[in-house]
């Protein structure tokens, strides 16, 4: 039986996050952007000491831009600002840069996104996110471990789990959690909802009995994190990843800071003792007398495991707790951050009473199929940097790599489906409901994505004065877009796009209806009541 100290009060969180990695910290930031009270609990004493994830993709940087923190992230990523290329060769000393390999050629980045991707090691990025989250009012508690939790259903709920007190803070339904502080004391935390961002081996997912599907384990590998002065060796050939193509020590080097910190990944020598890795690394580097300090050796198993449901009552799975995928598409952490972004605005609207709680069901209906697709695409990419954007391991068609980042479409959820066509063979963001809104620069440095804040926004064509009047009556912001954007988004000059707070198209009206105010009002009601998968009546 737990001896707990009751922690009630006006500052009790509306949302409790378990896990202080990239996904958990971003969830806290997104929720605070919506002014939701949030507490994050992480059993580790500090942020990650391991570099782990490094690629922060275009979509994640768009989300950081929406938060207003892109500059801080780029600053943390400055050491690898010039390390975007890929390289390959028999040793690091002999490797040469590979040509850029996008299936359709080099994209016009300004036409695609206002953001830029970056490389930022997780051990550098997490402290930045933590500091910003705390400055914005998130209650971040490292060195605190979740011991138990239960969902309670309001007044009269007398069930117990391990003798947890069952009375909620206000008599309503919610989550009660028991946590152990760094000093060993047990405390109680009450919240309305819980986000499980507690990793691939999620105890919360296991506790809830949520099963997983997918391709399973895809082999074995080892990451060797080491320190060596390779800055001069790679000067002029700076890289993100460098593939080593020899029979003795095949694998790939990843830059952590571009000079002294590196990771070597291999599917060979997984059981090699740490003491033998310096000599093996010298072979892969091609310099026999270089000083090497091995910092850690971590065997791991790439694999695809996707939870069968991302929601159980008031608990939501996010990040690796929801979907584990190989790192071959550099998509794991980025997909988890998008999970949190999708969920945050929905929780905010439900908590303030603007939407029916059924809106939260669309978290699973939207993120599960996308998480599955990205995990599967990550699983079928070849390990060769020379072919990974062109060939799959089993013949499954590959999505365009830019489309995989920016062009996913939700099959059902909090939007009005219009049955329009969509493809993943190229980036296709042309105003289809369920996709990220089209980007265009409205004026220098300002994107259409920058128009989206915490509420719905209506984008109207030049002949959309009646739309703007309807938006004002509905209490939402509206902006006029030019005819070029209308063409991109599949609108006439009198049409409109309704955009959700997560920059996803919620509804497309190609032209002005007879009663735009009624159409907009009906649309907002359908979405907030989670009935948006049905089409509007004509």
Short mmCIF file of C-alpha atoms in Angstrom, two decimals:
data_model
loop_
_atom_site.label_atom_id
_atom_site.label_comp_id
_atom_site.label_asym_id
_atom_site.label_seq_id
_atom_site.Cartn_x
_atom_site.Cartn_y
_atom_site.Cartn_z
CA UNK A 1 0.00 0.00 0.00
CA UNK A 2 1.39 3.39 -0.97
CA UNK A 3 1.88 6.06 1.65
CA UNK A 4 1.13 9.12 -0.44
CA UNK A 5 1.02 12.85 0.10
CA UNK A 6 -2.06 14.38 -1.50
CA UNK A 7 -1.22 17.20 -3.90
CA UNK A 8 -4.39 19.11 -4.60
CA UNK A 9 -4.76 22.76 -5.55
CA UNK A 10 -5.50 25.21 -8.29
CA UNK A 11 -2.26 24.34 -10.08
CA UNK A 12 -3.08 20.66 -10.64
CA UNK A 13 -2.30 19.89 -14.29
CA UNK A 14 -4.97 19.34 -16.87
CA UNK A 15 -2.57 17.01 -18.71
CA UNK A 16 0.11 14.75 -17.24
CA UNK A 17 2.96 13.70 -19.55
CA UNK A 18 5.08 10.68 -18.71
CA UNK A 19 8.47 10.85 -20.43
CA UNK A 20 10.89 13.73 -20.84
CA UNK A 21 12.47 12.91 -24.20
CA UNK A 22 11.93 14.88 -27.40
CA UNK A 23 8.28 13.86 -27.77
CA UNK A 24 7.31 14.50 -24.16
CA UNK A 25 9.03 17.89 -24.06
CA UNK A 26 7.43 18.91 -27.36
CA UNK A 27 4.03 17.79 -26.07
CA UNK A 28 4.53 20.12 -23.10
CA UNK A 29 5.46 22.98 -25.43
CA UNK A 30 2.46 22.45 -27.71
CA UNK A 31 0.08 22.27 -24.77
CA UNK A 32 1.51 25.42 -23.22
CA UNK A 33 1.09 27.16 -26.59
CA UNK A 34 -2.61 26.46 -26.06
CA UNK A 35 -2.38 27.62 -22.41
CA UNK A 36 -3.08 24.15 -21.03
CA UNK A 37 -1.69 23.43 -17.56
CA UNK A 38 0.74 20.55 -17.90
CA UNK A 39 3.10 18.54 -15.70
CA UNK A 40 5.82 16.35 -17.20
CA UNK A 41 7.37 13.51 -15.18
CA UNK A 42 10.65 11.86 -16.21
CA UNK A 43 12.35 9.18 -14.14
CA UNK A 44 15.84 10.08 -15.39
CA UNK A 45 17.61 12.79 -13.44
CA UNK A 46 18.63 14.70 -16.56
CA UNK A 47 17.89 14.94 -20.25
CA UNK A 48 19.46 12.32 -22.53
CA UNK A 49 23.26 11.98 -22.35
CA UNK A 50 23.18 10.11 -25.68
CA UNK A 51 23.06 11.83 -29.11
CA UNK A 52 20.32 9.41 -30.38
CA UNK A 53 18.07 11.19 -32.89
CA UNK A 54 19.75 13.94 -34.90
CA UNK A 55 17.69 14.71 -38.01
CA UNK A 56 15.07 17.39 -37.36
CA UNK A 57 13.03 17.31 -40.54
CA UNK A 58 11.19 20.03 -42.43
CA UNK A 59 7.81 19.37 -40.85
CA UNK A 60 9.20 19.41 -37.32
CA UNK A 61 10.96 22.69 -38.06
CA UNK A 62 7.65 24.09 -39.32
CA UNK A 63 6.13 23.16 -35.97
CA UNK A 64 9.04 24.77 -34.12
CA UNK A 65 8.49 27.84 -36.28
CA UNK A 66 4.83 27.90 -35.18
CA UNK A 67 6.04 27.74 -31.56
CA UNK A 68 8.45 30.60 -32.24
CA UNK A 69 11.50 28.55 -31.25
CA UNK A 70 13.08 27.71 -34.62
CA UNK A 71 15.97 30.13 -34.06
CA UNK A 72 16.90 28.50 -30.74
CA UNK A 73 16.87 25.07 -32.40
CA UNK A 74 19.03 26.25 -35.29
CA UNK A 75 21.44 27.75 -32.78
CA UNK A 76 21.71 24.40 -30.97
CA UNK A 77 22.30 22.77 -34.38
CA UNK A 78 25.01 25.20 -35.52
CA UNK A 79 27.90 22.68 -35.27
CA UNK A 80 26.33 20.51 -37.98
CA UNK A 81 24.97 23.31 -40.16
CA UNK A 82 27.26 22.27 -43.03
CA UNK A 83 26.99 18.51 -42.52
CA UNK A 84 23.93 17.70 -44.64
CA UNK A 85 25.63 15.56 -47.31
CA UNK A 86 25.96 11.79 -47.56
CA UNK A 87 29.26 10.06 -48.31
CA UNK A 88 30.53 6.56 -49.01
CA UNK A 89 33.80 4.72 -49.48
CA UNK A 90 35.94 1.81 -48.27
CA UNK A 91 37.11 3.87 -45.28
CA UNK A 92 36.28 7.27 -43.85
CA UNK A 93 39.61 8.59 -45.13
CA UNK A 94 38.77 7.48 -48.68
CA UNK A 95 35.06 8.33 -48.71
CA UNK A 96 33.60 10.77 -51.19
CA UNK A 97 30.38 12.70 -51.07
CA UNK A 98 27.42 11.18 -52.87
CA UNK A 99 25.27 13.22 -55.25
CA UNK A 100 21.97 14.48 -53.86
CA UNK A 101 19.40 11.80 -54.61
CA UNK A 102 15.83 13.04 -54.72
CA UNK A 103 13.67 10.98 -57.12
CA UNK A 104 12.37 14.09 -58.87
CA UNK A 105 15.59 16.06 -58.66
CA UNK A 106 16.45 18.91 -56.32
CA UNK A 107 13.24 20.56 -55.04
CA UNK A 108 12.56 24.27 -55.05
CA UNK A 109 12.61 24.53 -51.28
CA UNK A 110 11.05 27.99 -51.12
CA UNK A 111 8.05 26.68 -53.03
CA UNK A 112 7.62 23.80 -50.56
CA UNK A 113 8.21 25.17 -47.07
CA UNK A 114 9.30 28.25 -45.14
CA UNK A 115 11.47 26.08 -42.89
CA UNK A 116 14.81 24.35 -43.21
CA UNK A 117 15.78 20.96 -41.81
CA UNK A 118 18.74 20.64 -39.48
CA UNK A 119 20.90 18.15 -37.65
CA UNK A 120 20.85 18.53 -33.89
CA UNK A 121 21.93 15.74 -31.57
CA UNK A 122 19.28 14.83 -29.03
CA UNK A 123 21.58 15.52 -26.08
CA UNK A 124 21.89 19.12 -27.31
CA UNK A 125 18.25 19.67 -28.29
CA UNK A 126 16.49 18.26 -25.23
CA UNK A 127 17.98 20.80 -22.77
CA UNK A 128 16.89 23.63 -25.08
CA UNK A 129 13.32 22.32 -25.26
CA UNK A 130 13.23 21.76 -21.51
CA UNK A 131 14.39 25.30 -20.75
CA UNK A 132 11.82 26.83 -23.10
CA UNK A 133 9.00 24.63 -21.77
CA UNK A 134 9.80 25.64 -18.20
CA UNK A 135 9.99 29.31 -19.17
CA UNK A 136 6.54 29.01 -20.74
CA UNK A 137 4.97 27.60 -17.61
CA UNK A 138 5.25 23.82 -17.94
CA UNK A 139 5.89 21.97 -14.67
CA UNK A 140 8.87 19.78 -15.65
CA UNK A 141 9.94 17.21 -13.05
CA UNK A 142 13.04 15.13 -13.77
CA UNK A 143 14.11 12.46 -11.31
CA UNK A 144 10.44 11.64 -10.65
CA UNK A 145 9.09 8.20 -11.58
CA UNK A 146 5.54 7.11 -12.29
CA UNK A 147 4.76 4.20 -9.97
CA UNK A 148 1.09 3.62 -10.68
CA UNK A 149 -1.94 5.25 -12.25
CA UNK A 150 -5.61 4.65 -12.78
CA UNK A 151 -8.47 6.25 -14.60
CA UNK A 152 -11.38 7.27 -12.40
CA UNK A 153 -14.87 8.00 -13.59
CA UNK A 154 -16.14 10.66 -11.25
CA UNK A 155 -18.24 10.71 -8.12
CA UNK A 156 -19.18 7.31 -6.83
CA UNK A 157 -16.14 5.62 -8.40
CA UNK A 158 -14.76 3.49 -5.57
CA UNK A 159 -12.49 1.11 -7.48
CA UNK A 160 -8.86 0.98 -6.40
CA UNK A 161 -5.59 -0.10 -7.98
CA UNK A 162 -2.89 -1.01 -5.44
CA UNK A 163 -4.85 1.03 -2.90
CA UNK A 164 -4.61 4.27 -4.88
CA UNK A 165 -7.06 6.82 -3.49
CA UNK A 166 -9.84 7.08 -6.03
CA UNK A 167 -11.46 10.45 -5.38
CA UNK A 168 -10.64 12.92 -8.16
CA UNK A 169 -9.62 16.48 -7.35
CA UNK A 170 -13.02 17.93 -8.29
CA UNK A 171 -15.34 14.93 -8.28
CA UNK A 172 -15.10 14.57 -12.07
CA UNK A 173 -13.45 11.90 -14.22
CA UNK A 174 -9.73 11.93 -14.77
CA UNK A 175 -6.38 10.28 -14.08
CA UNK A 176 -4.81 9.69 -10.70
CA UNK A 177 -1.09 8.92 -10.69
CA UNK A 178 1.32 7.95 -7.94
CA UNK A 179 4.86 9.22 -8.49
CA UNK A 180 8.08 8.75 -6.53
CA UNK A 181 10.18 11.87 -6.14
CA UNK A 182 13.95 12.02 -6.27
CA UNK A 183 13.97 11.92 -2.46
CA UNK A 184 11.92 8.72 -2.40
CA UNK A 185 8.62 10.22 -1.24
CA UNK A 186 5.37 9.14 -2.87
CA UNK A 187 3.06 11.85 -4.18
CA UNK A 188 -0.30 11.91 -5.92
CA UNK A 189 -0.96 13.78 -9.14
CA UNK A 190 -4.43 14.28 -10.58
CA UNK A 191 -4.99 15.24 -14.20
CA UNK A 192 -7.72 15.16 -16.80
CA UNK A 193 -5.62 13.25 -19.35
CA UNK A 194 -2.31 11.41 -19.56
CA UNK A 195 0.13 11.32 -22.48
CA UNK A 196 2.42 8.29 -22.47
CA UNK A 197 5.67 9.37 -24.13
CA UNK A 198 7.60 6.77 -22.16
CA UNK A 199 9.47 5.06 -24.97
CA UNK A 200 9.55 1.89 -27.02
CA UNK A 201 9.18 -0.36 -23.97
CA UNK A 202 6.39 1.82 -22.58
CA UNK A 203 5.31 0.50 -19.16
CA UNK A 204 2.07 2.43 -19.62
CA UNK A 205 1.27 0.66 -22.88
CA UNK A 206 2.10 -2.68 -21.26
CA UNK A 207 -0.04 -1.86 -18.23
CA UNK A 208 -2.98 -1.05 -20.50
CA UNK A 209 -2.53 -4.33 -22.38
CA UNK A 210 -2.25 -2.63 -25.77
CA UNK A 211 -0.84 -5.04 -28.33
CA UNK A 212 1.34 -4.12 -31.30
CA UNK A 213 1.56 -5.09 -34.96
CA UNK A 214 4.04 -4.50 -37.75
CA UNK A 215 6.98 -6.22 -39.41
CA UNK A 216 8.62 -7.01 -36.09
CA UNK A 217 12.37 -7.29 -35.57
CA UNK A 218 14.42 -6.64 -38.69
CA UNK A 219 17.84 -7.80 -37.54
CA UNK A 220 20.45 -6.63 -35.08
CA UNK A 221 22.90 -3.74 -34.96
CA UNK A 222 25.24 -1.89 -32.64
CA UNK A 223 25.86 1.82 -32.08
CA UNK A 224 29.35 2.81 -30.93
CA UNK A 225 29.47 6.34 -29.57
CA UNK A 226 33.05 7.55 -29.48
CA UNK A 227 35.30 10.57 -29.33
CA UNK A 228 38.11 11.13 -31.84
CA UNK A 229 39.56 14.20 -33.53
CA UNK A 230 38.39 13.71 -37.12
CA UNK A 231 37.68 17.33 -37.99
CA UNK A 232 40.67 17.75 -40.30
CA UNK A 233 40.16 14.33 -41.85
CA UNK A 234 36.64 15.19 -43.05
CA UNK A 235 37.24 18.86 -43.84
CA UNK A 236 35.85 19.61 -47.28
CA UNK A 237 33.92 16.32 -47.19
CA UNK A 238 31.63 17.11 -44.25
CA UNK A 239 28.74 14.69 -44.00
CA UNK A 240 25.65 13.66 -42.10
CA UNK A 241 26.20 9.95 -42.75
CA UNK A 242 29.21 8.20 -44.28
CA UNK A 243 28.76 4.62 -45.46
CA UNK A 244 31.79 2.34 -44.99
CA UNK A 245 31.96 -0.26 -47.73
CA UNK A 246 34.46 -2.95 -46.74
CA UNK A 247 34.21 -6.55 -45.57
CA UNK A 248 36.05 -6.13 -42.27
CA UNK A 249 34.09 -3.35 -40.56
CA UNK A 250 31.11 -2.36 -42.70
CA UNK A 251 28.71 0.23 -41.36
CA UNK A 252 28.14 3.98 -41.27
CA UNK A 253 29.54 6.97 -39.40
CA UNK A 254 27.17 9.68 -38.19
CA UNK A 255 28.39 13.15 -37.25
CA UNK A 256 27.39 14.31 -33.79
CA UNK A 257 29.32 17.58 -33.71
CA UNK A 258 31.34 17.30 -36.92
CA UNK A 259 34.72 17.30 -35.20
CA UNK A 260 35.15 15.11 -32.12
CA UNK A 261 31.89 13.25 -31.41
CA UNK A 262 30.76 10.43 -33.69
CA UNK A 263 28.54 7.36 -33.85
CA UNK A 264 29.42 4.25 -35.80
CA UNK A 265 26.56 1.88 -36.61
CA UNK A 266 27.08 -1.63 -37.91
CA UNK A 267 25.23 -4.89 -38.31
CA UNK A 268 28.54 -6.74 -37.91
CA UNK A 269 30.37 -7.21 -34.63
CA UNK A 270 27.25 -6.68 -32.55
CA UNK A 271 28.77 -8.76 -29.73
CA UNK A 272 32.24 -7.22 -29.99
CA UNK A 273 33.48 -6.13 -26.52
CA UNK A 274 33.91 -2.41 -25.94
CA UNK A 275 37.67 -2.86 -25.48
CA UNK A 276 37.99 -4.18 -29.07
CA UNK A 277 36.08 -1.39 -30.75
CA UNK A 278 38.92 1.20 -30.96
CA UNK A 279 40.94 -1.07 -33.25
CA UNK A 280 37.87 -1.89 -35.37
CA UNK A 281 37.06 1.82 -35.65
CA UNK A 282 40.59 2.57 -36.83
CA UNK A 283 40.06 0.09 -39.66
CA UNK A 284 36.78 1.78 -40.63
CA UNK A 285 38.35 5.24 -40.37
CA UNK A 286 41.44 4.23 -42.33
CA UNK A 287 43.93 5.85 -39.93
CA UNK A 288 45.80 3.21 -37.90
CA UNK A 289 47.22 5.40 -35.12
CA UNK A 290 44.37 7.76 -34.27
CA UNK A 291 43.36 8.17 -30.61
CA UNK A 292 39.84 6.90 -29.91
CA UNK A 293 37.79 7.05 -26.71
CA UNK A 294 34.76 4.77 -26.75
CA UNK A 295 31.97 6.39 -24.74
CA UNK A 296 29.30 3.70 -25.06
CA UNK A 297 28.47 0.54 -26.99
CA UNK A 298 24.74 -0.07 -27.42
CA UNK A 299 23.45 -3.18 -29.23
CA UNK A 300 19.93 -2.70 -30.59
CA UNK A 301 17.37 -4.31 -32.85
CA UNK A 302 15.82 -2.31 -35.68
CA UNK A 303 12.19 -3.17 -36.07
CA UNK A 304 8.63 -2.04 -36.75
CA UNK A 305 6.13 -2.24 -33.90
CA UNK A 306 2.96 -0.14 -34.01
CA UNK A 307 0.43 -0.08 -31.18
CA UNK A 308 -2.99 -1.34 -32.21
CA UNK A 309 -4.63 1.65 -30.58
CA UNK A 310 -3.13 5.03 -29.70
CA UNK A 311 -5.83 5.76 -27.14
CA UNK A 312 -7.19 3.94 -24.12
CA UNK A 313 -9.73 6.03 -22.24
CA UNK A 314 -7.95 9.12 -20.98
CA UNK A 315 -4.49 7.84 -21.90
CA UNK A 316 -2.82 8.60 -25.23
CA UNK A 317 0.32 6.95 -26.62
CA UNK A 318 2.81 9.15 -28.47
CA UNK A 319 6.23 8.67 -30.03
CA UNK A 320 7.99 5.34 -29.56
CA UNK A 321 5.29 4.24 -27.12
CA UNK A 322 2.94 4.30 -30.11
CA UNK A 323 5.21 3.38 -33.02
CA UNK A 324 8.73 1.98 -33.14
CA UNK A 325 10.48 2.16 -36.50
CA UNK A 326 14.00 1.70 -37.87
CA UNK A 327 16.04 4.91 -38.25
CA UNK A 328 16.54 4.43 -41.98
CA UNK A 329 14.17 7.30 -42.90
CA UNK A 330 15.17 9.41 -39.86
CA UNK A 331 11.46 9.58 -39.03
CA UNK A 332 10.98 8.19 -35.52
CA UNK A 333 11.30 11.27 -33.31
CA UNK A 334 9.80 13.54 -35.98
CA UNK A 335 6.70 11.36 -36.28
CA UNK A 336 6.32 11.38 -32.50
CA UNK A 337 6.56 15.16 -32.37
CA UNK A 338 3.78 15.34 -34.97
CA UNK A 339 1.71 13.04 -32.75
CA UNK A 340 1.99 15.55 -29.93
CA UNK A 341 1.15 18.46 -32.23
CA UNK A 342 -1.96 16.67 -33.49
CA UNK A 343 -3.14 15.87 -29.97
CA UNK A 344 -2.41 19.18 -28.23
CA UNK A 345 -5.00 21.37 -29.98
CA UNK A 346 -7.67 18.71 -29.59
CA UNK A 347 -7.03 18.37 -25.86
CA UNK A 348 -7.09 22.16 -25.54
CA UNK A 349 -10.46 22.51 -27.26
CA UNK A 350 -12.00 19.68 -25.23
CA UNK A 351 -10.62 20.97 -21.93
CA UNK A 352 -12.01 24.45 -22.44
CA UNK A 353 -15.37 23.09 -23.58
CA UNK A 354 -15.13 24.21 -27.21
CA UNK A 355 -15.34 20.67 -28.57
CA UNK A 356 -17.00 17.39 -27.70
CA UNK A 357 -14.67 14.83 -26.04
CA UNK A 358 -15.30 12.61 -29.07
CA UNK A 359 -12.87 14.88 -30.94
CA UNK A 360 -10.11 13.04 -29.08
CA UNK A 361 -11.03 9.81 -30.88
CA UNK A 362 -9.65 11.37 -34.06
CA UNK A 363 -6.14 11.26 -32.59
CA UNK A 364 -6.07 7.51 -33.25
CA UNK A 365 -7.99 7.63 -36.54
CA UNK A 366 -5.52 10.20 -37.90
CA UNK A 367 -2.17 9.31 -36.36
CA UNK A 368 -2.38 5.50 -36.38
CA UNK A 369 -2.53 5.04 -40.17
CA UNK A 370 0.12 7.70 -40.73
CA UNK A 371 2.36 6.25 -38.02
CA UNK A 372 1.94 2.79 -39.54
CA UNK A 373 2.73 4.03 -43.05
CA UNK A 374 5.85 5.95 -42.00
CA UNK A 375 7.07 3.02 -39.88
CA UNK A 376 6.53 0.65 -42.79
CA UNK A 377 8.28 2.96 -45.22
CA UNK A 378 11.19 3.23 -42.78
CA UNK A 379 11.34 -0.57 -42.59
CA UNK A 380 11.60 -1.24 -46.33
CA UNK A 381 14.36 1.24 -47.13
CA UNK A 382 17.67 -0.37 -47.97
CA UNK A 383 20.68 0.19 -45.72
CA UNK A 384 22.69 1.48 -48.67
CA UNK A 385 22.88 5.26 -48.93
CA UNK A 386 23.32 4.77 -52.67
CA UNK A 387 19.90 3.18 -53.20
CA UNK A 388 17.71 3.94 -50.20
CA UNK A 389 15.60 6.59 -51.96
CA UNK A 390 15.09 4.45 -55.08
CA UNK A 391 14.78 0.82 -54.02
CA UNK A 392 12.90 -1.07 -51.31
CA UNK A 393 13.94 -4.32 -49.74
CA UNK A 394 10.84 -6.23 -50.86
CA UNK A 395 9.51 -4.37 -53.86
CA UNK A 396 7.00 -2.27 -51.91
CA UNK A 397 6.70 1.11 -53.66
CA UNK A 398 8.61 3.87 -51.92
CA UNK A 399 6.95 7.17 -51.10
CA UNK A 400 8.80 10.24 -52.27
CA UNK A 401 11.02 11.25 -49.32
CA UNK A 402 9.69 14.82 -49.29
CA UNK A 403 6.11 13.55 -49.49
CA UNK A 404 6.81 11.24 -46.55
CA UNK A 405 7.74 14.32 -44.48
CA UNK A 406 5.24 16.92 -45.68
CA UNK A 407 2.64 15.14 -47.78
CA UNK A 408 0.82 12.55 -45.68
CA UNK A 409 -2.97 12.54 -45.80
CA UNK A 410 -5.22 11.38 -42.99
CA UNK A 411 -7.80 8.83 -44.25
CA UNK A 412 -10.43 9.90 -41.70
CA UNK A 413 -10.68 12.23 -38.75
CA UNK A 414 -11.46 15.81 -37.80
CA UNK A 415 -12.04 17.15 -41.30
CA UNK A 416 -14.63 17.09 -44.07
CA UNK A 417 -13.54 14.55 -46.66
CA UNK A 418 -14.09 15.58 -50.28
CA UNK A 419 -12.83 12.34 -51.90
CA UNK A 420 -10.20 14.25 -53.87
CA UNK A 421 -7.17 12.47 -55.31
CA UNK A 422 -3.83 12.30 -53.51
CA UNK A 423 -0.47 10.68 -54.20
CA UNK A 424 2.69 9.87 -52.25
CA UNK A 425 4.88 9.49 -55.34
CA UNK A 426 5.52 13.24 -55.16
CA UNK A 427 4.69 16.01 -52.72
CA UNK A 428 0.97 16.65 -53.16
CA UNK A 429 -0.33 19.34 -50.84
CA UNK A 430 -2.94 20.99 -53.01
CA UNK A 431 -5.65 21.78 -50.50
CA UNK A 432 -7.02 18.28 -49.95
CA UNK A 433 -8.79 17.97 -46.58
CA UNK A 434 -6.66 15.93 -44.20
CA UNK A 435 -3.35 17.22 -45.58
CA UNK A 436 -0.97 19.92 -44.45
CA UNK A 437 -2.08 23.22 -45.96
CA UNK A 438 -0.20 24.48 -49.03
CA UNK A 439 2.70 26.79 -48.32
CA UNK A 440 3.28 30.04 -50.17
CA UNK A 441 5.08 33.20 -49.16
CA UNK A 442 2.43 35.87 -48.63
CA UNK A 443 5.22 38.42 -48.39
CA UNK A 444 8.99 38.07 -47.89
CA UNK A 445 9.67 35.84 -44.91
CA UNK A 446 6.01 35.23 -44.08
CA UNK A 447 4.37 31.98 -45.11
CA UNK A 448 0.73 31.06 -45.26
CA UNK A 449 1.60 28.56 -42.50
CA UNK A 450 2.49 31.55 -40.30
CA UNK A 451 -1.15 32.67 -40.40
CA UNK A 452 -2.18 29.74 -38.23
CA UNK A 453 -2.24 30.12 -34.46
CA UNK A 454 -4.30 28.41 -31.75
CA UNK A 455 -7.68 28.55 -33.46
CA UNK A 456 -9.30 27.66 -36.77
CA UNK A 457 -8.46 30.06 -39.62
CA UNK A 458 -10.41 30.64 -42.83
CA UNK A 459 -8.44 31.41 -46.00
CA UNK A 460 -10.61 33.03 -48.67
CA UNK A 461 -10.16 33.91 -52.30
CA UNK A 462 -10.23 37.50 -53.58
CA UNK A 463 -14.00 37.29 -54.15
CA UNK A 464 -14.61 35.92 -50.66
CA UNK A 465 -15.97 38.94 -48.84
CA UNK A 466 -19.03 36.99 -47.72
CA UNK A 467 -16.73 34.33 -46.27
CA UNK A 468 -14.85 36.90 -44.24
CA UNK A 469 -18.12 38.25 -42.85
CA UNK A 470 -19.16 34.70 -41.95
CA UNK A 471 -15.82 34.07 -40.24
CA UNK A 472 -16.20 37.23 -38.17
CA UNK A 473 -19.65 36.08 -37.01
CA UNK A 474 -18.19 32.65 -36.15
CA UNK A 475 -15.42 34.28 -34.12
CA UNK A 476 -12.51 33.00 -36.21
CA UNK A 477 -9.80 34.86 -38.11
CA UNK A 478 -9.83 35.02 -41.90
CA UNK A 479 -7.23 36.02 -44.47
CA UNK A 480 -7.50 36.78 -48.15
CA UNK A 481 -5.31 34.67 -50.43
CA UNK A 482 -4.40 35.52 -54.02
CA UNK A 483 -5.56 33.78 -57.17
CA UNK A 484 -2.32 31.79 -57.50
CA UNK A 485 -2.89 30.24 -54.09
CA UNK A 486 -6.51 29.54 -55.03
CA UNK A 487 -5.32 27.59 -58.07
CA UNK A 488 -2.84 25.63 -55.95
CA UNK A 489 -5.52 24.82 -53.38
CA UNK A 490 -8.24 23.87 -55.86
CA UNK A 491 -10.39 26.95 -55.25
CA UNK A 492 -12.14 29.49 -57.40
CA UNK A 493 -11.72 33.15 -56.50
CA UNK A 494 -14.80 32.82 -54.27
CA UNK A 495 -13.68 29.64 -52.50
CA UNK A 496 -12.26 29.06 -49.03
CA UNK A 497 -10.11 26.71 -46.97
CA UNK A 498 -10.72 26.09 -43.29
CA UNK A 499 -7.43 25.34 -41.52
CA UNK A 500 -7.08 23.62 -38.14
CA UNK A 501 -4.65 24.85 -35.48
CA UNK A 502 -2.21 22.09 -36.53
CA UNK A 503 -2.06 23.55 -40.09
CA UNK A 504 -4.15 20.70 -41.52
CA UNK A 505 -6.90 21.47 -44.03
CA UNK A 506 -10.22 20.83 -42.28
CA UNK A 507 -12.58 21.74 -45.13
CA UNK A 508 -12.42 22.95 -48.69
CA UNK A 509 -15.22 24.94 -50.29
CA UNK A 510 -14.18 25.43 -53.95
CA UNK A 511 -16.70 28.23 -54.44
CA UNK A 512 -19.07 30.40 -52.45
CA UNK A 513 -22.26 28.53 -51.39
CA UNK A 514 -25.67 30.15 -51.16
CA UNK A 515 -25.30 30.61 -47.40
CA UNK A 516 -21.60 30.70 -46.43
CA UNK A 517 -22.37 31.51 -42.80
CA UNK A 518 -24.53 28.40 -42.41
CA UNK A 519 -21.97 26.24 -44.25
CA UNK A 520 -19.13 27.44 -42.04
CA UNK A 521 -21.17 27.06 -38.87
CA UNK A 522 -22.18 23.51 -39.80
CA UNK A 523 -18.60 22.60 -40.66
CA UNK A 524 -17.20 23.84 -37.35
CA UNK A 525 -19.90 21.96 -35.46
CA UNK A 526 -19.19 18.74 -37.34
CA UNK A 527 -15.48 18.92 -36.68
CA UNK A 528 -15.74 19.82 -33.01
CA UNK A 529 -18.26 17.04 -32.52
CA UNK A 530 -15.90 14.59 -34.29
CA UNK A 531 -18.44 13.91 -37.00
CA UNK A 532 -16.31 15.44 -39.69
CA UNK A 533 -15.64 12.25 -41.60
CA UNK A 534 -19.09 12.63 -43.15
CA UNK A 535 -19.58 14.96 -46.07
CA UNK A 536 -21.63 18.09 -45.78
CA UNK A 537 -25.12 17.91 -47.25
CA UNK A 538 -25.37 19.69 -50.58
#
